[in-house]
PDB file of C-alpha atoms in Angstrom:
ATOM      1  CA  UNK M   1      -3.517  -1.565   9.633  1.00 65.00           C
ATOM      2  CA  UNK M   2      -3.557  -4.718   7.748  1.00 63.00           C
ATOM      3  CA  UNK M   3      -6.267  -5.578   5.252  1.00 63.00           C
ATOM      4  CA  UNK M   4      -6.917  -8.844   3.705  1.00 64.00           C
ATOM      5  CA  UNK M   5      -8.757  -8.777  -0.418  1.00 63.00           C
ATOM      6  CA  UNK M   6     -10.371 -11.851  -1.599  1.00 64.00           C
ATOM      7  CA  UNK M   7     -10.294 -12.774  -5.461  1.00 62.00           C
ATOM      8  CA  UNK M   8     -11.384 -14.773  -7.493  1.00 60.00           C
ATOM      9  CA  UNK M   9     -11.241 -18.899  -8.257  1.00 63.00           C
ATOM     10  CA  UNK M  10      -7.520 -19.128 -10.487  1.00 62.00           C
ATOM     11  CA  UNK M  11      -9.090 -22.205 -11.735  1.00 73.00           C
ATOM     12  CA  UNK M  12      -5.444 -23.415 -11.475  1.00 81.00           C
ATOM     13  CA  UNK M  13      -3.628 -26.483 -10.651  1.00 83.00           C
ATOM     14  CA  UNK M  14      -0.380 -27.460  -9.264  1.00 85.00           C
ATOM     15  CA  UNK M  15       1.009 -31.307  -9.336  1.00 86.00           C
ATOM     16  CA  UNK M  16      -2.548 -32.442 -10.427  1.00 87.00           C
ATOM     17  CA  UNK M  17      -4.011 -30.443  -7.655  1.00 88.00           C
ATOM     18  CA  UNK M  18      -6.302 -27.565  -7.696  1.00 86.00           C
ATOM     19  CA  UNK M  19      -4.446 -24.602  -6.518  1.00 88.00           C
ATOM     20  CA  UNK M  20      -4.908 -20.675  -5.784  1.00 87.00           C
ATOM     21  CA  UNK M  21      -2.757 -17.896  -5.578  1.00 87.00           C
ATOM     22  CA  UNK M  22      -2.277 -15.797  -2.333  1.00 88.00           C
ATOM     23  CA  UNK M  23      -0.271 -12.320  -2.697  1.00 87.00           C
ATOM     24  CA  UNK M  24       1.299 -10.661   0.524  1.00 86.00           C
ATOM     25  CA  UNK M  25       2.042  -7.066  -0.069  1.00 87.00           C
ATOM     26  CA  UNK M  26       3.324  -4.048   2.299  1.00 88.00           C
ATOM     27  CA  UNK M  27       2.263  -0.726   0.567  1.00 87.00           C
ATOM     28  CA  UNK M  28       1.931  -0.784  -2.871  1.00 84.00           C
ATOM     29  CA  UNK M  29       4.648  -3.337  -3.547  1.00 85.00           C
ATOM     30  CA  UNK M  30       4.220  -7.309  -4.146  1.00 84.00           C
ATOM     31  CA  UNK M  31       6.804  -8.705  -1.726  1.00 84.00           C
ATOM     32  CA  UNK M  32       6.070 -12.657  -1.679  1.00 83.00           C
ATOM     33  CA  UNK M  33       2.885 -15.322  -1.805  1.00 86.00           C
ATOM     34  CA  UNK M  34       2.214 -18.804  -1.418  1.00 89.00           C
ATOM     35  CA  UNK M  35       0.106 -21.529  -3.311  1.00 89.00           C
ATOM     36  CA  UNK M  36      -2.757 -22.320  -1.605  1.00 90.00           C
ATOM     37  CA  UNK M  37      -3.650 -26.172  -2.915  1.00 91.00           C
ATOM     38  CA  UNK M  38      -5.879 -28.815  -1.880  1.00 91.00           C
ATOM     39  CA  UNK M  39      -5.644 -32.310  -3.258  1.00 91.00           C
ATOM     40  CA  UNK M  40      -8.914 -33.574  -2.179  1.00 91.00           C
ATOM     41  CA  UNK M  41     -10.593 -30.964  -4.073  1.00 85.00           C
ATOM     42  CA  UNK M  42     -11.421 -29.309  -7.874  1.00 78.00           C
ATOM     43  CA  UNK M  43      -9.429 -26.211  -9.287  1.00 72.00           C
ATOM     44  CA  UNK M  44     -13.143 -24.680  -9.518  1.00 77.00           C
ATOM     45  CA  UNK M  45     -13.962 -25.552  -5.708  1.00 83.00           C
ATOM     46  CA  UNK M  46     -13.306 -23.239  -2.667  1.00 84.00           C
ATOM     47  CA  UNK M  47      -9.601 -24.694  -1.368  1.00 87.00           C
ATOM     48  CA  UNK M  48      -9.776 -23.030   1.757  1.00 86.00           C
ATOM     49  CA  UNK M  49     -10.628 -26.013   3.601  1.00 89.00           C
ATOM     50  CA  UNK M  50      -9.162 -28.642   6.330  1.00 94.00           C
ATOM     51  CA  UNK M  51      -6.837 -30.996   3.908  1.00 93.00           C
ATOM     52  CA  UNK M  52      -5.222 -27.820   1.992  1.00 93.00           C
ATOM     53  CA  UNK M  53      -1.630 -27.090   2.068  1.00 95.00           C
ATOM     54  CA  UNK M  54       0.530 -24.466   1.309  1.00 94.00           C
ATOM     55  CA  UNK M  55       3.563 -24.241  -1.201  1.00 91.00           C
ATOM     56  CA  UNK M  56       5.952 -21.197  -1.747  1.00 87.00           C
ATOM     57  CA  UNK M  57       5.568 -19.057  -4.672  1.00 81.00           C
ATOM     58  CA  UNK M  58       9.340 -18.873  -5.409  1.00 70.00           C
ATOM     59  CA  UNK M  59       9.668 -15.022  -6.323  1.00 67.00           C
ATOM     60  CA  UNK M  60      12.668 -16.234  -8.246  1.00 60.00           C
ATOM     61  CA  UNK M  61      13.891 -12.257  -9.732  1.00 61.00           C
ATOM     62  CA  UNK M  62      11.885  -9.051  -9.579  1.00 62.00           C
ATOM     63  CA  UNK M  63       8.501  -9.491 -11.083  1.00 65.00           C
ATOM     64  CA  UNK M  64       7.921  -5.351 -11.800  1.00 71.00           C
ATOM     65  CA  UNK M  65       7.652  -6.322 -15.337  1.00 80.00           C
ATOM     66  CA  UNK M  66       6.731  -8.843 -17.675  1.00 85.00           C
ATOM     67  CA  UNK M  67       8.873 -10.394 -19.906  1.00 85.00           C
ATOM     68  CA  UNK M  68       8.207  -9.972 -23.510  1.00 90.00           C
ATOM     69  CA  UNK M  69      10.258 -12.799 -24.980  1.00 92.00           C
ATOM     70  CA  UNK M  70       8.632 -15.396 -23.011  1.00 90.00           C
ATOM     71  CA  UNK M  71       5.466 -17.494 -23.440  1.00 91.00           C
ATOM     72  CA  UNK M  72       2.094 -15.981 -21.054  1.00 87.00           C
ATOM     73  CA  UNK M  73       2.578 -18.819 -18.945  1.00 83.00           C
ATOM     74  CA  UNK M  74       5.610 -18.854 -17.757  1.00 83.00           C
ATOM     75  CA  UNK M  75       6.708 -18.001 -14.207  1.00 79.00           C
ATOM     76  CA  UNK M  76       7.959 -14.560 -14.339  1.00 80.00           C
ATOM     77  CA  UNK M  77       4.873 -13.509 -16.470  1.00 84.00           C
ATOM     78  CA  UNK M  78       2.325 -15.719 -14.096  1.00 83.00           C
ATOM     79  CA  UNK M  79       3.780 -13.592 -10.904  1.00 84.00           C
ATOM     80  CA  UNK M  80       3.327 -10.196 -12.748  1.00 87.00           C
ATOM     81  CA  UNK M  81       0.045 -10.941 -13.500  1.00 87.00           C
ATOM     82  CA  UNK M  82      -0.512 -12.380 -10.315  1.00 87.00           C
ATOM     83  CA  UNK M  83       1.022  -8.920  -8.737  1.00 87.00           C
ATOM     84  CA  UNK M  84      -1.467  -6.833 -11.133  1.00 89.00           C
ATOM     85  CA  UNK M  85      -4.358  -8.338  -9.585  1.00 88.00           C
ATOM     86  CA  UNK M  86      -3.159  -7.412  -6.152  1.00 88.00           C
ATOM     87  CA  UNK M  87      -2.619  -4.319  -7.345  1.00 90.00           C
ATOM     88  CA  UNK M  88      -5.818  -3.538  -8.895  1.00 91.00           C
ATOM     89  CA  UNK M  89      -7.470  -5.470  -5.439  1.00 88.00           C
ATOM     90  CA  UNK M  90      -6.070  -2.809  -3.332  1.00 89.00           C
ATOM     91  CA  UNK M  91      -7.286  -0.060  -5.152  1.00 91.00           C
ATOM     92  CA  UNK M  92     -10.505  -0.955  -5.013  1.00 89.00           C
ATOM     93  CA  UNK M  93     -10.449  -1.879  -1.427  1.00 87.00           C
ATOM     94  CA  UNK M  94      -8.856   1.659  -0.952  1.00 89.00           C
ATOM     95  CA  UNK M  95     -11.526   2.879  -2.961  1.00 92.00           C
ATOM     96  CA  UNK M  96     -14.131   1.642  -0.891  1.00 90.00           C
ATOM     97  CA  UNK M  97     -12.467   2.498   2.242  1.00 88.00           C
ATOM     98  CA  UNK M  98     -12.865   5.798   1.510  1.00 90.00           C
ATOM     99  CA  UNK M  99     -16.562   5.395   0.361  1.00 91.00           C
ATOM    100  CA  UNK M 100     -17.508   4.070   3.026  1.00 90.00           C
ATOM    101  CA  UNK M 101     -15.781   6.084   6.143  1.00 85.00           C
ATOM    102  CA  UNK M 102     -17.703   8.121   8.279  1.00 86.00           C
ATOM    103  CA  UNK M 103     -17.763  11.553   7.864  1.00 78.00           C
ATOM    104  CA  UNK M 104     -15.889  13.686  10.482  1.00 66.00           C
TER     105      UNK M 104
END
């Protein structure tokens, strides 16, 4: 089964452009994403729209973990938290899977 989780606006930009986040996972496990960005629109405006583009989020080493001796910002911290919001997405959408399946 696949499922697909919405979130929330990033309110983020990328080369001047507003720009969102999109996880792929397969189980429980954060295994690549893309930037989705839109230069004809607002970080605070929906980007999923004709005009948008795509640009790789470059997974660079494994993002399990923060790291401590860097600033909040920077890229290894921005995919962990990116990869803790997926997390906590599926969860809830597991959640309400559950909920919400017929009884047998």
């Amino acid at each position: 089964e696949v499922s697909s989780q919405g979130g929330f606006p990033p309110y983020e930009t990328l080369h001047g452009a507003g720009a969102e986040p999109v996880v792929f996972m397969i189980d429980h496990f954060v295994v690549g994403g893309f930037y989705r960005v839109h230069t004809g629109r607002g970080k605070d405006e929906n980007l999923n729209a004709p005009g948008m583009h795509f640009e790789p989020l470059a997974f660079e080493d494994c993002c399990s973990q923060p790291d401590p001796f860097a600033d909040a910002d920077a890229t290894p911290n921005r995919f962990y938290a990116y990869g803790v919001v997926a997390r906590l997405a599926l969860l809830a959408a597991s959640i309400e899977l559950e909920e919400t399946a017929p009884s047998a």
